[in-house]
Coordinates of C-alpha atoms in Angstrom, one line a residue:
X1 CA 0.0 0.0 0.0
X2 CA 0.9 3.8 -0.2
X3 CA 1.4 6.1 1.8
X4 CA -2.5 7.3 1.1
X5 CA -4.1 3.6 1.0
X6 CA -2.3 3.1 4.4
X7 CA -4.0 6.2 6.0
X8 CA -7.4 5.2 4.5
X9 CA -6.8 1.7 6.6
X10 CA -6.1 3.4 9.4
X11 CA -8.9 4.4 12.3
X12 CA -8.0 6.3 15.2
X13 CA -11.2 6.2 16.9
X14 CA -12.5 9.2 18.8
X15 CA -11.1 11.9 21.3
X16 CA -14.1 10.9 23.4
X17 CA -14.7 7.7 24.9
X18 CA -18.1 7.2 24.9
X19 CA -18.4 7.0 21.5
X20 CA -15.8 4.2 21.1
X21 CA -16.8 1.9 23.7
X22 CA -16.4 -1.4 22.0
X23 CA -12.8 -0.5 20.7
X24 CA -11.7 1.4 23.6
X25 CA -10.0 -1.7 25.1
X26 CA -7.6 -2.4 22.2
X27 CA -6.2 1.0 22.5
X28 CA -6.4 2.3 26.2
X29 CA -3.2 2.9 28.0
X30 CA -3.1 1.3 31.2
X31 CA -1.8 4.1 33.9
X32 CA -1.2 4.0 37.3
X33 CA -5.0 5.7 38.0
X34 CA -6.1 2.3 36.1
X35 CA -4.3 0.0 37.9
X36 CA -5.2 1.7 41.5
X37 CA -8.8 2.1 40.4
X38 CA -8.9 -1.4 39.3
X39 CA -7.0 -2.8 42.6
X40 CA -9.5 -1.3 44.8
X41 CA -7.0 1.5 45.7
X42 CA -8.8 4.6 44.9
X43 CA -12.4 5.4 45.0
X44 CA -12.0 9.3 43.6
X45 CA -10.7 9.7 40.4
X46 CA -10.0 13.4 39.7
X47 CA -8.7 14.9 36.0
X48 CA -9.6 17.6 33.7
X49 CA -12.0 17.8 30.7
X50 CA -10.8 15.2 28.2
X51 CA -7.9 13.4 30.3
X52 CA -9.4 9.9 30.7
X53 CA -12.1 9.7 33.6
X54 CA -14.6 8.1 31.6
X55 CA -12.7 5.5 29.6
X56 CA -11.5 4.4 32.9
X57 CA -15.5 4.2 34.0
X58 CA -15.9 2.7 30.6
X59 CA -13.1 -0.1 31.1
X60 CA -14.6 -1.0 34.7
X61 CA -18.2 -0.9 33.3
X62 CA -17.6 -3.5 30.2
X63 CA -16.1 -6.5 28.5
X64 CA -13.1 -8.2 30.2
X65 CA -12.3 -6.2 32.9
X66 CA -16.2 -6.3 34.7
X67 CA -15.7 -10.0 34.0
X68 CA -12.8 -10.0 35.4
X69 CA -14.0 -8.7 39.0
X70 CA -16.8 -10.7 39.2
X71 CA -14.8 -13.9 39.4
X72 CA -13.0 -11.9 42.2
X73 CA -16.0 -11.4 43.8
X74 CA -16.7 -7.5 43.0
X75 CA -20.1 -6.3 41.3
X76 CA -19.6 -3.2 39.4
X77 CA -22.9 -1.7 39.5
X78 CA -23.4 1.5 37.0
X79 CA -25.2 4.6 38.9
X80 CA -25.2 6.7 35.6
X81 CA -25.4 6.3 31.7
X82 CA -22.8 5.2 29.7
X83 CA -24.1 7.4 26.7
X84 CA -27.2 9.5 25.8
X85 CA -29.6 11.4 28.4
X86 CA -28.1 11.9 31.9
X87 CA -30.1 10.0 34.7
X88 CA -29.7 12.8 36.5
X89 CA -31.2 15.6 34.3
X90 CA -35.1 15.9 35.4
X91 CA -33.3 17.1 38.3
X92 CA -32.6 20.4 36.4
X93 CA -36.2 20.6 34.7
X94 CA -38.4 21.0 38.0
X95 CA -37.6 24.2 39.8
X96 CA -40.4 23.8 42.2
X97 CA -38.6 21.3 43.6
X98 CA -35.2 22.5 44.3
X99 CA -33.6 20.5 47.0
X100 CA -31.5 21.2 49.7
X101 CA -28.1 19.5 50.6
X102 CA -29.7 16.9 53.3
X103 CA -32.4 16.1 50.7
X104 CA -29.5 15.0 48.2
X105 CA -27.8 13.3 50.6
X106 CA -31.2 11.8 51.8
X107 CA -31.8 11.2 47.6
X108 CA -28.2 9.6 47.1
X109 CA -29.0 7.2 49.7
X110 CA -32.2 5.9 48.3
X111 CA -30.6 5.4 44.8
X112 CA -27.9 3.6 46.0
X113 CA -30.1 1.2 47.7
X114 CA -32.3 0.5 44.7
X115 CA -29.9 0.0 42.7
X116 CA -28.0 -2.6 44.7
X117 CA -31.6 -4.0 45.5
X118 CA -32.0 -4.5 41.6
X119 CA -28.9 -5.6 40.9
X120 CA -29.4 -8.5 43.2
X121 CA -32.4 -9.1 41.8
X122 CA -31.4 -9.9 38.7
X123 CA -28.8 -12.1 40.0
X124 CA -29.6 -15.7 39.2
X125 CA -28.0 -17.3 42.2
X126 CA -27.8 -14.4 45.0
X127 CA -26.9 -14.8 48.7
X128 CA -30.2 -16.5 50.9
X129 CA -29.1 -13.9 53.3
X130 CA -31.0 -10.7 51.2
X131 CA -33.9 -13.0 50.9
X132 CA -35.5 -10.6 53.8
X133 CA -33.9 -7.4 52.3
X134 CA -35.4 -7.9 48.4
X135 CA -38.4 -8.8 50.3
X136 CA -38.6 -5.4 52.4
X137 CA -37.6 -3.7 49.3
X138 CA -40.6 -5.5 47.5
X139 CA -42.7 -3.9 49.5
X140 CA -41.5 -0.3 49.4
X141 CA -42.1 -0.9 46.0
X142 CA -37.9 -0.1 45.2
X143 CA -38.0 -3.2 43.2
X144 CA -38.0 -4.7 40.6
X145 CA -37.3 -1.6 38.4
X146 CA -36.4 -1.5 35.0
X147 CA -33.3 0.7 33.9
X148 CA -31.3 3.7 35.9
X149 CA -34.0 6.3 34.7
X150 CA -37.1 4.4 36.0
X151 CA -34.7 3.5 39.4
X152 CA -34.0 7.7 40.0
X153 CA -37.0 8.5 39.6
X154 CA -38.8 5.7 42.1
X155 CA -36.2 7.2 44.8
X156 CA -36.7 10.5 43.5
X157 CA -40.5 10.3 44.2
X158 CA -39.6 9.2 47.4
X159 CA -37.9 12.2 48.6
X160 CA -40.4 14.6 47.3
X161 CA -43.3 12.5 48.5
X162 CA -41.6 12.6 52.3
X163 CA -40.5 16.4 51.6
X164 CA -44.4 17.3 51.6
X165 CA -45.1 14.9 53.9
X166 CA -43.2 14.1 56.7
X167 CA -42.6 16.9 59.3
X168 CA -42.6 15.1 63.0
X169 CA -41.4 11.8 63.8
X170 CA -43.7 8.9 63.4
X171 CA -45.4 9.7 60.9
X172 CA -43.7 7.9 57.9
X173 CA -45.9 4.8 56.1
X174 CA -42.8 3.4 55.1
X175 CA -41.0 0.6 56.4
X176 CA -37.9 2.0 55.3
X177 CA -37.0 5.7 57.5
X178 CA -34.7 8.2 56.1
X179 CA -33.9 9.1 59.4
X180 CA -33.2 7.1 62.5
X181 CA -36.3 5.8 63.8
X182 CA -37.7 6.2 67.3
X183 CA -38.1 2.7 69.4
X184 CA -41.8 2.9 69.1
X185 CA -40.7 3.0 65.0
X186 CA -38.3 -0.2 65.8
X187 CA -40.8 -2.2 67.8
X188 CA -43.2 -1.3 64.7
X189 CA -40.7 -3.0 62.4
X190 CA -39.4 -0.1 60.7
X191 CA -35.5 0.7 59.4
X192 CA -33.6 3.5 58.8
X193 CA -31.6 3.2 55.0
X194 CA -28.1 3.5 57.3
X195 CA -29.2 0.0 58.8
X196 CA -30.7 -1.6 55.8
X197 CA -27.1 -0.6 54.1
X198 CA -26.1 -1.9 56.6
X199 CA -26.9 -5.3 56.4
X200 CA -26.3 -5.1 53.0
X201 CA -22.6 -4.8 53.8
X202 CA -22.7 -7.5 56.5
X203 CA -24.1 -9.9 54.4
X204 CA -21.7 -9.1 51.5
X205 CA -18.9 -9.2 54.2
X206 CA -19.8 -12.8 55.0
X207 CA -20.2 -13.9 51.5
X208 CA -16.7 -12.4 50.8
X209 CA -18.1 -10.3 47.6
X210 CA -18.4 -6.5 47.0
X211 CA -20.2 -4.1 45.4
X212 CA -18.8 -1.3 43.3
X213 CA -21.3 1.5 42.1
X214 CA -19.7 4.0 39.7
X215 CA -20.6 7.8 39.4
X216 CA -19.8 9.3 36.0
X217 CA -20.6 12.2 33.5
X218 CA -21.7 14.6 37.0
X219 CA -20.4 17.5 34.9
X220 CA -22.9 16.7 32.1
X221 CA -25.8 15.8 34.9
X222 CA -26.6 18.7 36.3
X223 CA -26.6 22.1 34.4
X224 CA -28.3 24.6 36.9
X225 CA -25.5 25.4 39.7
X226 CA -28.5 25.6 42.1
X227 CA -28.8 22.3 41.6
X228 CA -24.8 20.6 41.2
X229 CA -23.6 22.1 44.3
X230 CA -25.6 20.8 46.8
X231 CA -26.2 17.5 44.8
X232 CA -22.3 16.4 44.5
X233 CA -21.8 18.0 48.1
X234 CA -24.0 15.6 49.2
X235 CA -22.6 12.8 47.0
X236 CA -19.7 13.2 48.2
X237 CA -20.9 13.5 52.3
X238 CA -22.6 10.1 51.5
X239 CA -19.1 8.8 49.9
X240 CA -17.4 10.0 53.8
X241 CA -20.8 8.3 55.2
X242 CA -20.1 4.9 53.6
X243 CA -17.1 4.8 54.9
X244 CA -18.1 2.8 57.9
X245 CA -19.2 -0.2 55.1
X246 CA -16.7 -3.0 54.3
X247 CA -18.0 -3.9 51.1
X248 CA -20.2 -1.0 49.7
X249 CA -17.6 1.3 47.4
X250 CA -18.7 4.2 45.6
X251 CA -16.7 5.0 42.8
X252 CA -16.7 9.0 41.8
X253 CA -15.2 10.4 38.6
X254 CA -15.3 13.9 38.5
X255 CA -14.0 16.9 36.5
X256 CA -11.0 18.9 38.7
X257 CA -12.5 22.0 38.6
X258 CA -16.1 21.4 39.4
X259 CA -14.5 19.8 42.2
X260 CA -12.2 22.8 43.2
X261 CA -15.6 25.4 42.6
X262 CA -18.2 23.5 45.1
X263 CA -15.2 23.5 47.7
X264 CA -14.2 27.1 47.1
X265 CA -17.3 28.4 47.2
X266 CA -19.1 27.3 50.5
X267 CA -16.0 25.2 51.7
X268 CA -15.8 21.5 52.6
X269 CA -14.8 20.4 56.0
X270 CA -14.5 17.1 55.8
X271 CA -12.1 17.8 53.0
X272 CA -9.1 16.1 54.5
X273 CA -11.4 12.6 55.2
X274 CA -10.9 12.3 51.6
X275 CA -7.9 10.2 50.8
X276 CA -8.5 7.4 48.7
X277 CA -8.1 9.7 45.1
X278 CA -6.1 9.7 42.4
X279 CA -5.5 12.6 40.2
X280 CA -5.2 11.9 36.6
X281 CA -2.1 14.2 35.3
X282 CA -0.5 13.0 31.7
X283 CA 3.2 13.3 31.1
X284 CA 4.7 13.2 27.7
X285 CA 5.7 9.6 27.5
X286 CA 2.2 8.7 28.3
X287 CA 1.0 11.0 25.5
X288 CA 3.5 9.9 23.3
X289 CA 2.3 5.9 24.0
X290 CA -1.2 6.9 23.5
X291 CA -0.9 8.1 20.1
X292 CA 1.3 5.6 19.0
X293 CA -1.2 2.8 20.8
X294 CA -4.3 4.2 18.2
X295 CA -2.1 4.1 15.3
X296 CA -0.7 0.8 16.1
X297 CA -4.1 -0.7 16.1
X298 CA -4.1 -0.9 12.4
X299 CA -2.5 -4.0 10.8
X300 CA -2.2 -1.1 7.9
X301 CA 0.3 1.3 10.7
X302 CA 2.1 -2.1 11.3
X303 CA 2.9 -2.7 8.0
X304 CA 4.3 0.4 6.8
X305 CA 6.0 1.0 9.6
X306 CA 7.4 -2.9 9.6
X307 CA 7.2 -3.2 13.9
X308 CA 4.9 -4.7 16.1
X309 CA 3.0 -3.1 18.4
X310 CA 4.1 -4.8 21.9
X311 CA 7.7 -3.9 20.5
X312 CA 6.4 -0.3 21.8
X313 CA 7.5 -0.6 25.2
X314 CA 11.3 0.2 23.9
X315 CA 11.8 4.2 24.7
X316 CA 13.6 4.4 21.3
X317 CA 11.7 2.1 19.3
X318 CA 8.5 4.1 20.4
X319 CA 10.4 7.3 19.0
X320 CA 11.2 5.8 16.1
X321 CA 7.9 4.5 15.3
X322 CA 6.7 8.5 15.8
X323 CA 9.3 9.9 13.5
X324 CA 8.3 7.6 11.0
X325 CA 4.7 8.7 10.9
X326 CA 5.6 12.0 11.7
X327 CA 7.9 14.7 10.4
X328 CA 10.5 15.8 12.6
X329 CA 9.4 19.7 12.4
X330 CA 6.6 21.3 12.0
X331 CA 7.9 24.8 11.6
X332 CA 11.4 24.7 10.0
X333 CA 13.8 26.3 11.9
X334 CA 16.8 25.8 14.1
X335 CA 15.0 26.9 17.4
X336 CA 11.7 25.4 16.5
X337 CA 10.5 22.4 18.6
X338 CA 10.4 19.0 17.6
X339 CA 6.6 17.6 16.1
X340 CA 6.1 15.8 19.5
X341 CA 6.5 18.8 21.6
X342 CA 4.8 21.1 18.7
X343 CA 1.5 18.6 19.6
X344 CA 1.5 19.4 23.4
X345 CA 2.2 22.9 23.6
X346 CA -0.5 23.5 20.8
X347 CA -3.1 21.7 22.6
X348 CA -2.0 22.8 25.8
X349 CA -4.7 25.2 28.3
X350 CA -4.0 28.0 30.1
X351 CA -3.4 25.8 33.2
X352 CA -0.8 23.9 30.9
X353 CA -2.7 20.9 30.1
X354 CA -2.3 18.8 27.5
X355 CA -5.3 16.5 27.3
X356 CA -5.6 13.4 26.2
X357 CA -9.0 14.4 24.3
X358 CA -7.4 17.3 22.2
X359 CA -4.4 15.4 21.2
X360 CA -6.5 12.5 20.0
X361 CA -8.6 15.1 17.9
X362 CA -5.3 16.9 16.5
X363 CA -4.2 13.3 15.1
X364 CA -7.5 12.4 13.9
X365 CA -8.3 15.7 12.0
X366 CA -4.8 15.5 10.7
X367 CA -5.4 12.0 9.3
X368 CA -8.0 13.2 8.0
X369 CA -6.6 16.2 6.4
X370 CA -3.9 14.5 4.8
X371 CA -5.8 12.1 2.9
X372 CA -7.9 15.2 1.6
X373 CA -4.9 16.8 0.5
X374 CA -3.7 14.1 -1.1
X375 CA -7.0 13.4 -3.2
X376 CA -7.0 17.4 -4.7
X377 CA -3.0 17.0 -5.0
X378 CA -2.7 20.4 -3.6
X379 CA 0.3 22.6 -3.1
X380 CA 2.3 20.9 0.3
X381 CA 0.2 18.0 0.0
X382 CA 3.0 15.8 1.5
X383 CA 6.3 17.1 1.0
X384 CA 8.3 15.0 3.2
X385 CA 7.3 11.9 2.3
X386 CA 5.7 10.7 6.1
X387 CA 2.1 9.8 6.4
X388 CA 1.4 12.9 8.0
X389 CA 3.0 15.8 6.7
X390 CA 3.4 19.4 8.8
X391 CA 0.8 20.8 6.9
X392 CA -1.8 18.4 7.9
X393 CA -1.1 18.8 11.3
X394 CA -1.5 22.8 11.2
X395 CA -5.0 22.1 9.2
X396 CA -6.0 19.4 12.1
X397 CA -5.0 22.2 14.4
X398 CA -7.8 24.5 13.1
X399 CA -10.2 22.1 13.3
X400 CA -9.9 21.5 17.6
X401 CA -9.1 24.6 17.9
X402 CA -12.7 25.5 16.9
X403 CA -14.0 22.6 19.1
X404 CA -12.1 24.3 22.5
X405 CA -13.8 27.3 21.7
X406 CA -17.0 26.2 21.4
X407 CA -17.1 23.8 24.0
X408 CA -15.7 26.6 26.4
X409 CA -18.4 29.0 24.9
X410 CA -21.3 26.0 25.7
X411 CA -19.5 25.6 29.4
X412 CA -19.7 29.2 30.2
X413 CA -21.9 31.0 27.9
X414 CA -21.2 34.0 30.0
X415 CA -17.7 34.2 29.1
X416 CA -18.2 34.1 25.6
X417 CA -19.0 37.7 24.7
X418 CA -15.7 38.5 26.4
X419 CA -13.9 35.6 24.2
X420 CA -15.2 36.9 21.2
X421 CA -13.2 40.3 21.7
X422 CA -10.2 38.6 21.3
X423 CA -11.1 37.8 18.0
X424 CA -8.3 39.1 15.2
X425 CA -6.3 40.5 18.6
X426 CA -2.8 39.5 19.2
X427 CA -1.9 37.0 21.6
X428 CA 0.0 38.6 24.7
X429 CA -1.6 41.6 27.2
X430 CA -1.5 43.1 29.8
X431 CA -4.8 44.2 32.0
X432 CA -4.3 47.5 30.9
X433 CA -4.5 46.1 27.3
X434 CA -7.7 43.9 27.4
X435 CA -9.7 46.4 29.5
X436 CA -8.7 48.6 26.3
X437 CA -10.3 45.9 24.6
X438 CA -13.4 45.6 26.5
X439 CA -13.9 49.4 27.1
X440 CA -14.3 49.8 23.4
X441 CA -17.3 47.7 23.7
X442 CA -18.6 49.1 27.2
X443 CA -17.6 46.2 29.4
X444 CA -16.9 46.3 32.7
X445 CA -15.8 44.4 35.1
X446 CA -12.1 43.9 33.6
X447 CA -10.3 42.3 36.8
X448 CA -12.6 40.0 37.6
X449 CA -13.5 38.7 33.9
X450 CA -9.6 38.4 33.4
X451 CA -9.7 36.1 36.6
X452 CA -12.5 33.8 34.6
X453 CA -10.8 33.9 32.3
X454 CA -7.9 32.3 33.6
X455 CA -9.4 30.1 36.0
X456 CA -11.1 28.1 33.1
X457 CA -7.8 28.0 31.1
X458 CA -8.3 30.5 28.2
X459 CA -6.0 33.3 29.5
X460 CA -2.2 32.5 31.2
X461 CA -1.0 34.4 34.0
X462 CA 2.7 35.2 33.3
X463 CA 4.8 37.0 35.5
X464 CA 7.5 39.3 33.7
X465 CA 10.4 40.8 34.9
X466 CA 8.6 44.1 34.5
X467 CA 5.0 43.2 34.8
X468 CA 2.2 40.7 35.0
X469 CA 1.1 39.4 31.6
X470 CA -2.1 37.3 29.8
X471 CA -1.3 34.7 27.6
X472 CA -3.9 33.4 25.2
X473 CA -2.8 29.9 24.5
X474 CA -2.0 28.4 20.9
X475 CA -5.1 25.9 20.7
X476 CA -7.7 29.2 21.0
X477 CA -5.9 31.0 18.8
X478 CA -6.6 29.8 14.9
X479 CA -10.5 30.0 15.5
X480 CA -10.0 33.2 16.7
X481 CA -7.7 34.2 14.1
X482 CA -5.3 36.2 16.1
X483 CA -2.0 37.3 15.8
X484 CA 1.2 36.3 17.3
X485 CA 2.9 39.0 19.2
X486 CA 2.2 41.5 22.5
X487 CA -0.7 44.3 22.7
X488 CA 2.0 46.8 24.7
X489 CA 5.0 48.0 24.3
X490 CA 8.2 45.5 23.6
X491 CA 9.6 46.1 27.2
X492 CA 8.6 43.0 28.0
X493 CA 9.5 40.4 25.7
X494 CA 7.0 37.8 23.9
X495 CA 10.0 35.2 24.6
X496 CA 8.0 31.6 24.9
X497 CA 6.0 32.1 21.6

């Protein structure tokens, strides 16, 4: 084959993971947050948009791996949607029912119950010991329930229902309390969800098995910030709560910075309780390994590069293998970085991130790129002879660039009339250069916009020898078609560009 047949044989899936689920496995590079997530080491996994926490929800969820635990005696139980409409999201619909912290953690704890009660209902063979349990559950009605939307909502009901209806102690119809109930309750035969959990775990604990139940896509869940704070709050008080169980795990993935806002905002005491985490941070030989793991997933990439793919694990082979798809430049020129290094500093955030998502994208749109090239023939098509020439990668570049922008315009639609001022202005200022910028379109507000700006990665703080500057990263800068250079005077050097 050529060098354009083997890039038509070649797939390198998607930058996110939902959408490749089945091939996911073949490609996934196995960190150290995978192997302490999968060892039972961790329970929070922590990372930034796009840097992994749902493949490893993915990985646990399906195929080998959930097979895998189970003959180890772990369930893996899913507490949100792989793909398609968050379980969570009537949550944001009904704002006449807005509830407070203890009602989430109240709601959490009636979830989490149904869906173990569920899950061991569908077991074929399941413990004699939760014959009792399924049976109280039974009659609460909490099973048997058909899929995670019909399961929220059952416990969701149940929250409402005793919001409007239970004031004193005593009065609850259920069998199953929220709170502790009184001995009058006890004698009655009622349980609080604590003790029924409880037993849960003590039964599990005695049949040496475990349960697993995994909290994903929380930053897609809930889109009114009346809502997420007091709902992951409470997730995460119910996390601290289970703590006293053996065998009941909840698993949380969750984006860094939602994570640092609901803490920063009201504060979190019980904080420091929370040490089983992992926080996902890529270095460059991981990066490196991941984009060489989706090309080498093609018999095609195999071929024309004549190695193997387990002969990857060799630091040099694996640099080979790059510079043989790859050109060594980008940008000619003695000072110039090398094309590995071009890829993370032009996907990079203002918080220097280089995300696994973005670099997948720049290598899929520049695949994609160089085959177009190549069918027109045009001028630079491929001049180096490598599958992927420079110029395919600087077209691929347009094309995430766009992406961040948009998906950082959907994430904080407030930001973006700000964003879009930048538009055709160069790349460096200081603050008394962008509120030049906004004042010319009567915005206010500079200091505290230019903090926003930062804190969600679209501006970089630099400090100067003379001055503090703002930065506007490389991957925002070809949708916005700006204009390398500073936006004051050349006192202060533009010396990383």
């Amino acid at each position: 084959m050529n060098n354009i047949e083997t890039l038509k044989h070649t797939s390198l899936g998607e930058g996110v993971a939902e959408r490749e689920q089945d091939e996911l496995q073949n490609y996934f590079v196995r960190t150290e947050a995978w192997e302490m997530l999968n060892e039972g080491r961790v329970d929070i996994i922590y990372g930034g948009k796009g840097t992994g926490k749902s493949a490893l929800y993915l990985l646990l969820m399906r195929g080998e791996t959930k097979s895998q635990l189970e003959k180890t005696g772990i369930y893996v139980i899913a507490g949100e949607e792989i793909s398609g409409d968050p379980v969570f999201q009537s949550l944001n619909e009904d704002k006449n029912n807005v509830l407070d912290e203890n009602s989430f953690r109240d709601l959490w704890k009636v979830y989490i119950l149904t869906l173990i009660g569920n899950h061991i209902k569908a077991k074929e063979n399941y413990p004699n010991g939760f014959n009792e349990i399924l049976s109280l559950l039974k009659k609460e009605e909490l099973i048997p329930l058909e899929g995670l939307q019909r399961i929220f909502k059952v416990a969701l009901d149940r929250i409402l229902r005793a919001k409007h209806t239970l004031s004193t102690s005593g009065t609850s119809s259920y069998t199953v309390t929220l709170g502790e109930p009184t001995l009058e309750e006890e004698r009655a035969g009622k349980i609080s969800i604590r003790n029924l959990l409880k037993k849960v775990d003590e039964i599990l604990i005695k049949e040496n098995k475990e349960i697993w139940i995994l909290f994903d896509r929380l930053d897609a869940a809930f889109t009114r910030h009346e809502v997420e704070t007091p709902a992951l709050r409470a997730l995460f008080r119910v996390y601290l709560d289970f703590a006293g169980f053996r065998n009941i795990k909840l698993k949380i993935f969750l984006r860094d910075d939602i994570w640092e806002r609901i803490t920063k905002e009201e504060g979190f005491r019980e904080q420091s309780h929370i040490t089983r985490y992992y926080h996902i941070k890529w270095n460059p030989d991981s990066l490196q390994h991941l984009i060489l793991s989706r090309f080498f997933n093609n018999i095609a990439i195999e071929e024309y590069t004549k190695l193997k793919r387990d002969m990857l694990g060799n630091p040099k082979i694996q640099e080979a293998a790059f510079y043989t798809i790859f050109p060594s430049q980008v940008e000619s020129a003695a000072k110039k970085p090398k094309t590995f290094d071009w890829i993370l500093k032009r996907v990079q955030d203002g918080k220097q991130n280089s995300a696994p998502r973005e670099v997948i994208n720049l290598i899929k749109f520049a695949r994609e790129q160089q085959v177009r090239l190549a069918e027109v023939g045009g001028t630079g098509s491929n001049p180096d002879g490598h599958l992927i020439s420079a110029n395919a990668l600087s077209l691929g570049l347009e094309e995430v660039s766009k992406i961040k922008v948009e998906t950082l315009w959907s994430e904080y639609p407030e930001l973006r009339v700000y964003i879009e001022l930048f538009r055709g202005a160069k790349t460096e200022h200081t603050s008394d250069s962008i509120k030049e910028l906004f004042s010319m379109n009567k915005l206010n507000d500079v200091m505290n916009t230019i903090k926003k700006l930062t804190e969600v990665g679209f501006l970089q703080e630099r400090k100067r020898s003379l001055k503090t500057t703002y930065w506007v990263p490389f991957i925002f800068r070809p949708f916005l078609s700006m204009s390398q250079g500073s936006a004051f005077d050349k006192d202060v050097a533009d010396i990383d560009e």
